[in-house]
C-alpha positions in Angstrom: -9.2 -29.3 -8.7 -12.6 -27.7 -8.4 -14.4 -27.7 -11.7 -15.8 -24.1 -11.6 -18.1 -22.3 -14.0 -18.3 -18.5 -13.7 -21.6 -17.2 -15.3 -21.0 -13.6 -16.4 -23.7 -12.4 -18.7 -22.6 -8.8 -18.6 -20.7 -6.4 -20.9 -17.0 -6.0 -21.7 -16.2 -4.0 -18.5 -17.7 -6.6 -16.2 -15.9 -9.4 -18.0 -12.6 -7.6 -17.6 -13.5 -6.8 -14.0 -14.0 -10.6 -13.3 -10.4 -11.2 -14.3 -9.3 -10.1 -10.8 -11.4 -12.9 -9.3 -10.2 -15.4 -11.9 -6.6 -14.5 -11.2 -7.1 -14.9 -7.5 -8.7 -18.3 -8.1 -6.0 -19.4 -10.6 -3.1 -18.4 -8.3 -4.6 -20.6 -5.5 -4.1 -23.6 -7.8 -7.4 -25.3 -6.7 -9.7 -24.4 -9.6 -10.3 -25.4 -13.2 -12.1 -22.2 -14.4 -14.6 -21.9 -17.2 -16.6 -18.9 -18.3 -20.1 -18.5 -19.7 -20.6 -15.2 -21.6 -22.7 -13.7 -24.3 -21.1 -14.3 -27.7 -20.9 -10.6 -28.5 -18.5 -10.1 -25.5 -16.4 -13.2 -26.1 -13.4 -11.1 -27.3 -12.9 -9.8 -23.8 -13.2 -13.3 -22.2 -10.6 -14.7 -24.6 -8.0 -12.3 -23.2 -8.3 -13.5 -19.6 -5.5 -15.7 -18.3 -6.3 -18.7 -16.2 -9.5 -19.8 -18.1 -9.6 -23.3 -19.5 -12.9 -23.1 -21.4 -15.2 -20.3 -22.7 -18.9 -21.1 -23.4 -21.1 -18.6 -25.2 -24.8 -17.7 -25.7 -25.7 -16.0 -29.0 -28.1 -13.6 -27.4 -28.7 -11.6 -30.6 -29.9 -14.8 -32.4 -32.2 -15.8 -29.5 -33.7 -12.3 -29.3 -34.2 -12.2 -33.1 -36.0 -15.6 -33.1 -38.2 -14.4 -30.1 -39.2 -11.2 -32.0 -39.8 -13.0 -35.3 -43.4 -13.3 -36.5 -42.5 -16.4 -38.5 -41.2 -18.6 -35.7 -42.9 -19.7 -32.5 -41.1 -18.7 -29.3 -40.5 -22.3 -28.6 -37.9 -22.3 -31.4 -35.9 -19.6 -29.6 -36.0 -21.7 -26.5 -34.8 -24.7 -28.4 -31.9 -22.7 -29.7 -31.0 -21.5 -26.2 -31.2 -25.1 -25.0 -28.7 -26.2 -27.7 -26.3 -23.5 -26.7 -26.5 -24.4 -23.0 -26.3 -28.1 -23.6 -22.4 -28.2 -23.3 -22.6 -26.8 -19.7 -25.9 -28.5 -18.8 -24.5 -32.0 -19.6 -21.6 -31.6 -17.2 -21.3 -31.9 -13.4 -19.7 -28.9 -11.8 -18.1 -28.7 -8.4 -19.0 -25.0 -8.2 -20.9 -22.4 -10.2 -20.5 -18.7 -9.6 -23.3 -16.4 -10.6 -21.2 -13.3 -11.3 -23.7 -11.2 -13.1 -26.6 -11.9 -10.7 -29.3 -10.9 -13.2 -32.5 -12.9 -13.8 -31.1 -14.9 -16.8 -27.8 -15.8 -15.1 -29.7 -16.8 -11.9 -32.0 -19.1 -13.8 -29.1 -20.7 -15.6 -27.0 -21.0 -12.4 -30.0 -22.6 -10.5 -30.6 -25.3 -13.1 -27.0 -26.5 -13.6 -25.8 -29.7 -12.1 -23.6 -28.2 -9.4 -22.5 -29.3 -6.0 -22.1 -25.8 -4.8 -23.7 -22.5 -5.9 -22.0 -19.2 -5.2 -24.1 -16.0 -5.4 -27.8 -15.6 -6.1 -29.8 -18.7 -7.1 -33.5 -19.6 -7.0 -35.2 -22.3 -5.0 -37.8 -24.6 -6.6 -40.4 -22.1 -5.4 -38.6 -19.2 -7.1 -37.3 -17.7 -3.8 -33.9 -16.0 -3.7 -31.2 -18.0 -1.9 -27.6 -17.1 -1.1 -24.6 -19.1 0.0 -23.5 -16.4 2.3 -24.3 -12.9 3.7 -21.9 -11.5 1.1 -24.3 -12.5 -1.7 -27.2 -11.0 0.1 -25.2 -7.8 0.6 -24.6 -7.6 -3.1 -28.2 -8.2 -4.2 -30.4 -7.0 -1.4 -28.5 -4.4 0.5 -26.1 -2.4 -1.8 -28.8 -2.2 -4.5 -30.9 -0.1 -2.1 -28.1 2.2 -1.0 -27.4 5.5 -2.5 -23.6 5.4 -1.8 -22.1 1.9 -1.7 -19.6 1.3 1.1 -18.0 -1.7 -0.6 -16.7 -2.6 -4.1 -18.3 -5.5 -6.1 -14.8 -7.0 -6.7 -14.3 -7.5 -3.0 -17.8 -9.0 -2.5 -17.1 -11.7 -5.0 -13.7 -12.5 -3.4 -15.4 -12.7 0.0 -18.1 -15.0 -1.4 -15.4 -17.4 -2.2 -13.3 -16.8 0.9 -10.4 -15.7 -1.4 -7.7 -13.1 -0.7 -7.1 -10.6 -3.5 -4.1 -11.8 -5.5 -2.0 -9.1 -7.3 0.6 -11.5 -8.7 1.1 -12.2 -12.4 -0.2 -10.6 -15.6 -3.9 -11.3 -15.8 -4.5 -10.7 -19.5 -3.1 -12.5 -22.5 -0.9 -10.5 -24.9 0.7 -11.1 -28.2 4.5 -10.9 -28.4 4.1 -9.2 -31.8 1.6 -6.7 -30.5 3.8 -6.0 -27.5 6.8 -5.4 -29.7 5.0 -3.1 -32.1 3.3 -1.1 -29.4 6.6 -0.6 -27.5 8.5 0.5 -30.6 5.8 2.9 -31.8 5.0 4.5 -28.5 8.7 4.7 -27.6 9.3 6.6 -30.9 6.7 9.2 -29.8 8.2 9.4 -26.4 11.7 10.1 -27.8 10.7 11.9 -31.0 12.2 15.2 -29.9 15.9 15.0 -29.4 17.0 15.6 -25.8 13.5 15.1 -24.4 11.6 12.1 -23.0 7.9 12.9 -23.2 5.0 11.4 -21.3 2.4 9.5 -23.3 -1.2 9.8 -22.2 -4.0 7.7 -23.8 -7.5 9.2 -23.9 -10.4 6.9 -24.3 -13.1 9.0 -26.0 -16.4 7.3 -25.7 -18.7 4.9 -23.8 -21.9 3.1 -24.9 -23.8 5.4 -22.5 -23.8 9.1 -23.4 -24.2 10.3 -19.8 -20.8 8.9 -19.0 -19.0 10.6 -21.8 -16.6 13.5 -21.3 -17.9 16.3 -23.6 -16.0 16.7 -26.8 -15.3 20.4 -26.2 -13.8 19.4 -22.8 -11.6 16.7 -24.4 -10.3 19.2 -26.9 -9.4 21.7 -24.2 -7.7 18.9 -22.2 -5.6 17.9 -25.1 -4.6 21.5 -25.8 -3.5 22.0 -22.2 -1.6 18.8 -22.1 0.2 19.7 -25.3 1.2 23.0 -23.7 2.9 20.8 -21.1 4.7 18.9 -23.8 2.7 15.7 -23.1 1.9 13.5 -26.1 -1.8 12.5 -26.3 -3.1 9.4 -28.0 -6.8 8.8 -28.9 -8.0 5.3 -28.2 -11.1 4.2 -30.2 -12.9 1.0 -31.0 -12.9 -0.2 -34.6 -16.5 1.1 -35.3 -17.7 3.7 -37.8 -19.4 5.8 -35.1 -16.2 6.1 -33.0 -14.1 6.8 -36.0 -16.3 9.7 -37.1 -16.5 11.2 -33.6 -12.7 10.9 -33.2 -12.2 12.5 -36.6 -14.2 15.6 -35.4 -11.7 16.0 -32.5 -8.7 15.3 -34.7 -9.9 17.9 -37.3 -9.6 20.6 -34.6 -5.9 19.7 -34.4 -5.5 19.6 -38.2 -5.1 15.8 -38.1 -2.0 15.9 -36.0 -3.3 13.6 -33.2 -2.2 10.0 -33.0 -5.3 7.8 -33.1 -5.1 4.1 -32.2 -7.9 1.9 -33.4 -7.6 -1.7 -32.2 -9.5 -4.7 -30.8 -9.2 -5.7 -27.2 -6.4 -8.1 -27.7 -4.1 -5.5 -29.3 -5.3 -2.7 -27.0 -3.8 -4.5 -24.0 -0.3 -4.1 -25.5 -1.0 -0.4 -26.1 -2.2 0.4 -22.6 0.8 -1.4 -21.0 3.1 1.0 -22.7 1.2 4.2 -21.7 2.4 6.5 -18.9 -1.2 7.2 -18.0 -4.8 6.9 -19.2 -7.7 9.3 -19.1 -11.1 7.6 -19.5 -14.7 7.7 -18.6 -16.4 4.6 -17.2 -15.4 2.0 -19.9 -13.9 -1.4 -20.1 -10.5 0.1 -20.7 -10.4 1.4 -17.1 -10.6 -2.3 -15.9 -8.0 -3.2 -18.5 -5.7 -0.6 -17.1 -6.2 -1.9 -13.6 -5.3 -5.4 -14.8 -2.0 -4.3 -16.4 -1.3 -1.7 -13.7 -1.2 1.4 -15.9 -2.1 4.6 -13.9 -5.6 5.7 -14.8 -7.7 8.9 -14.3 -11.3 7.7 -14.3 -13.6 10.6 -15.0 -16.8 9.4 -13.3 -19.9 11.0 -14.8 -23.6 10.2 -15.2 -24.5 6.6 -14.6 -20.9 5.6 -13.7 -21.1 3.6 -10.4 -17.5 4.2 -9.3 -18.2 3.4 -5.6 -19.3 -0.1 -6.7 -17.2 -0.7 -9.8 -14.6 2.0 -10.1 -10.9 1.8 -10.9 -9.1 -0.2 -8.2 -5.4 0.5 -9.0 -3.8 2.2 -6.1 -1.8 4.3 -8.6 -5.0 5.6 -10.2 -7.4 8.5 -9.4 -11.1 9.1 -9.9 -12.6 12.5 -10.6 -16.3 12.8 -9.7 -18.9 15.4 -9.1 -19.5 15.7 -5.3 -21.4 12.7 -4.0 -24.4 14.6 -2.6 -25.2 15.9 -6.1 -25.0 12.4 -7.8 -27.7 9.8 -8.3 -25.4 7.7 -10.5 -28.1 7.8 -13.2 -28.4 9.0 -16.8 -30.0 12.2 -15.4 -26.8 13.4 -13.6 -25.6 16.6 -15.2 -22.0 17.6 -15.7 -22.2 20.8 -17.7 -19.7 22.4 -15.3 -16.9 19.8 -15.9 -13.7 21.7 -16.2 -10.7 20.7 -18.4 -8.4 22.2 -15.8 -9.6 19.6 -13.2 -8.8 16.7 -15.6 -5.5 18.2 -16.5 -4.4 18.9 -12.9 -5.4 15.4 -11.9 -3.5 13.9 -14.8 -0.4 15.9 -14.0 -0.6 14.7 -10.4 -1.0 11.1 -11.7 2.2 11.6 -13.8 4.2 13.0 -11.0 4.5 16.3 -12.8 2.6 18.3 -10.2 2.9 18.1 -6.4 -0.1 17.2 -4.3 0.2 20.5 -2.5 -0.1 22.5 -5.7 -2.9 20.5 -7.2 -6.2 22.3 -7.3 -9.7 20.9 -8.0 -12.5 23.3 -8.6 -15.8 23.6 -6.8 -18.5 20.8 -7.1 -15.9 18.1 -7.9 -13.9 15.7 -5.8 -10.7 13.8 -6.6 -10.5 10.3 -5.0 -7.7 7.8 -4.7 -8.4 4.0 -4.4 -6.8 2.5 -1.2 -7.0 -0.9 0.4 -8.1 -1.7 3.9 -9.4 -4.7 5.8 -12.4 -4.9 3.5 -10.7 -4.4 0.2 -10.8 -1.4 -2.1 -12.5 1.9 -1.3 -12.1 5.5 -2.2 -10.7 8.4 -0.1 -11.3 12.0 -1.0 -8.0 13.8 -1.4 -8.9 17.1 -3.2 -11.9 19.2 -4.1 -15.3 19.7 -2.5 -16.8 17.0 -0.3 -19.6 16.4 2.1 -17.8 15.3 5.3 -20.8 13.6 6.7 -21.3 11.4 3.7 -17.6 10.5 3.6 -17.4 9.7 7.3 -20.5 7.6 7.0 -19.1 5.6 4.1 -16.0 4.8 6.2 -18.1 4.0 9.3 -20.2 1.6 7.2 -17.0 -0.2 5.9 -15.9 -0.5 9.5 -19.2 -2.0 10.4 -19.2 -4.5 7.5 -15.6 -5.5 8.3 -16.6 -6.1 11.9 -19.9 -7.9 11.1 -19.0 -10.0 8.1 -15.2 -10.5 8.4 -14.9 -10.2 12.2 -11.9 -7.9 11.6 -11.1 -4.7 13.5 -8.3 -2.2 12.9 -7.6 1.5 13.5 -7.3 2.4 9.8 -11.0 3.3 9.6 -10.8 5.5 12.6 -7.6 7.2 11.4 -9.2 8.0 8.1 -12.4 9.3 9.7 -10.3 11.5 12.0 -8.5 12.8 8.9 -11.7 14.1 7.2 -14.1 14.8 10.0 -15.3 18.4 10.0 -17.6 20.7 11.9 -20.6 18.4 11.3 -19.0 15.3 12.8 -20.7 15.7 16.2 -24.1 16.2 14.6 -23.5 13.0 12.4 -22.6 10.8 15.3 -25.5 12.1 17.4 -27.9 11.4 14.6 -26.5 7.9 14.2 -26.8 7.1 17.9 -30.3 8.3 18.0 -31.2 6.2 15.0 -29.8 3.0 16.7 -31.8 3.8 19.8 -35.0 4.3 17.8 -34.7 1.2 15.7 -33.8 -0.9 18.8 -37.1 0.2 20.4 -39.0 -0.9 17.3 -37.1 -4.2 17.2 -37.8 -5.0 20.9 -41.5 -4.2 20.2 -41.6 -6.7 17.4 -39.8 -9.3 19.5 -42.3 -8.7 22.3 -45.3 -9.1 20.0 -43.9 -12.3 18.5 -43.4 -13.8 22.0 -47.0 -13.0 22.9 -48.1 -14.9 19.7 -46.2 -17.9 20.8 -47.8 -17.7 24.2 -51.2 -18.0 22.6 -52.3 -14.4 22.8 -54.2 -12.9 19.9 -51.3 -10.6 18.9 -50.9 -11.4 15.2 -52.1 -8.0 14.0 -49.9 -6.2 16.5 -46.9 -8.3 15.4 -47.5 -7.6 11.7 -47.8 -3.9 12.4 -44.6 -4.0 14.6 -42.7 -5.9 11.9 -43.9 -3.5 9.2 -42.7 -0.5 11.3 -39.4 -2.2 11.8 -38.9 -3.0 8.1 -39.7 0.7 7.3 -36.2 1.5 8.6 -34.9 0.1 5.3 -35.6 3.7 4.0 -33.3 5.3 6.7 -30.2 7.2 5.6 -28.2 6.1 8.6 -26.1 3.1 9.4 -29.2 1.2 10.7 -30.2 0.8 7.0 -27.9 -2.1 6.5 -29.2 -4.3 9.4 -32.8 -3.4 8.3 -32.1 -4.5 4.7 -30.5 -7.7 5.8 -33.5 -8.5 8.0 -35.9 -7.9 5.1 -33.9 -10.1 2.7 -33.7 -12.9 5.3 -37.4 -12.8 6.0 -38.2 -12.9 2.3 -35.9 -16.0 2.0 -37.7 -18.1 4.6 -38.9 -21.3 2.9 -40.6 -23.2 5.8 -44.0 -24.7 5.1 -45.1 -24.8 8.8 -46.3 -21.8 10.7 -44.5 -22.9 13.8 -41.2 -23.2 12.0 -41.7 -19.9 10.3 -42.3 -18.2 13.7 -39.1 -19.7 15.0 -37.1 -18.6 12.0 -38.5 -15.0 12.3 -37.6 -14.9 15.9 -34.1 -16.1 15.1 -33.7 -13.4 12.5 -35.0 -10.7 14.9 -32.4 -11.6 17.5 -29.7 -11.7 14.8 -30.7 -8.1 13.9 -30.4 -7.2 17.6 -26.8 -8.4 17.6 -26.1 -6.5 14.4 -27.5 -3.3 15.8 -25.3 -3.7 18.9 -22.3 -3.8 16.5 -23.5 -0.6 14.9 -23.5 1.0 18.4 -20.0 -0.5 19.1 -18.6 1.0 15.9 -20.0 4.5 16.8 -18.6 4.2 20.3 -15.2 3.2 19.0 -15.2 6.2 16.5 -16.3 8.6 19.2 -13.7 7.4 21.7 -10.9 7.4 19.1 -11.9 11.0 18.2 -11.8 12.2 21.8 -8.4 10.5 22.4 -7.0 12.1 19.2 -8.2 15.5 20.3 -6.8 15.1 23.7 -3.4 14.0 22.3 -3.4 17.0 19.9 -4.1 19.4 22.7 -1.2 18.0 24.8 1.1 18.2 21.8 0.1 21.8 21.2 0.8 22.7 24.8 4.2 21.1 24.8 5.1 22.8 21.5 4.0 26.2 22.9 6.1 25.7 26.0 9.2 24.7 23.9 8.7 27.8 21.7 8.4 30.1 24.8 11.5 28.6 26.4 13.5 29.2 23.1 12.3 32.8 23.0 
């Protein structure tokens, strides 16, 4: 058994999200898994199945001591050392830096561990990774406007694990399960001769930009009630959420069912719902874990492309990608209740796909699984076809580069959504590969001249700087450029000769990666031509048959 510590110094949602990885590890039967979390989020960690030990850091106490004018900062460090001593005193077979922030990286780097997964520091405070997947997570996706890959799949690939969907991944109480089933079933069958659908609505998040406006929630509830659907408000046991929920309930003269519970009891509630409507909160991850259909309304700073709902029975409603920065400044004043209601009815099977409408400026996505894991496919509403095609092409490239896997699924989906701008997109991408390749060959040429003794250092630095500037590109070449920059920054050699050799090796590695970008584009283009040719033949045959019949 590998004695493994997962360092996850994030919030409730990230802790629940990590349960997918923990489950995949636990089902393999090769790991003894422990978690390190902040004490304030321990409640979520305690719900995860497959964990043998949970260690905590009382962050609030450490911060209080740091800000105190009475105590020296050294006292706060002593307290932190005491809290970390249970994990520092052990030898770990493996540590996984799940949160990848500065604090978790310092801790993961100082532990006595045979193997470190994810970001860690060298003795000279340089970033180091155990694989390109870790580099992708920290150095590449962080620079991209639209992530082509989900964080959950990156962590699985870091460990070389297949995603495991077997078994319940959260602990539940038999008593809570029984009470939730009885009470929700009572609501479902309260009206004689009818079996009603029960939809939970998570009202709030800790970030205002992510929240569904109160007036929209009220309108959604009214429209669902018109459809004879029972709604249930889900709130945390805090005074703020109670007060805000009361404002909504007052509009309905107190008739709404409101469920206030901690995370342990909430699991039993969510299991018994027919569907859930929620902004980007921990409960969406909980619904994924218990496989309750979820409509995630992705607003403001919600990074659904990186950390969205992954249940294939779920849906995600988002403003069109080209209008989103995934920041607090994203506006959603035009969010329509009808779009949420129509998406929910589709989720419940009460509305056909054909008859489901999503208004302008919004897109409805469904999660799906391919060779790389979970991604999102636009099924209704407005969309920028060039952005959507590029996301799929980038997934195709990453699968080919990092997993050495090739399949036609990517091409089929690209073919399904490609529009009038497809040819322009693929022309721009091919031109970008040609231009960056020229810059790469120039940098290699300058580097070779240095090794031959020529005074070309300045030319090489200029060539390399020009090559690195492609990290700002908005084309597929951005990914090889970002990988190159990260690899160059990670070089730790003390000798100039060794550094030159390492730089040369990385430049040739980039050359191979750019060749794969070109191969992906060529495959997409050839598949598109073949598909169009086959469609033309089918149309001609159909026309001949129809003429013969006439």
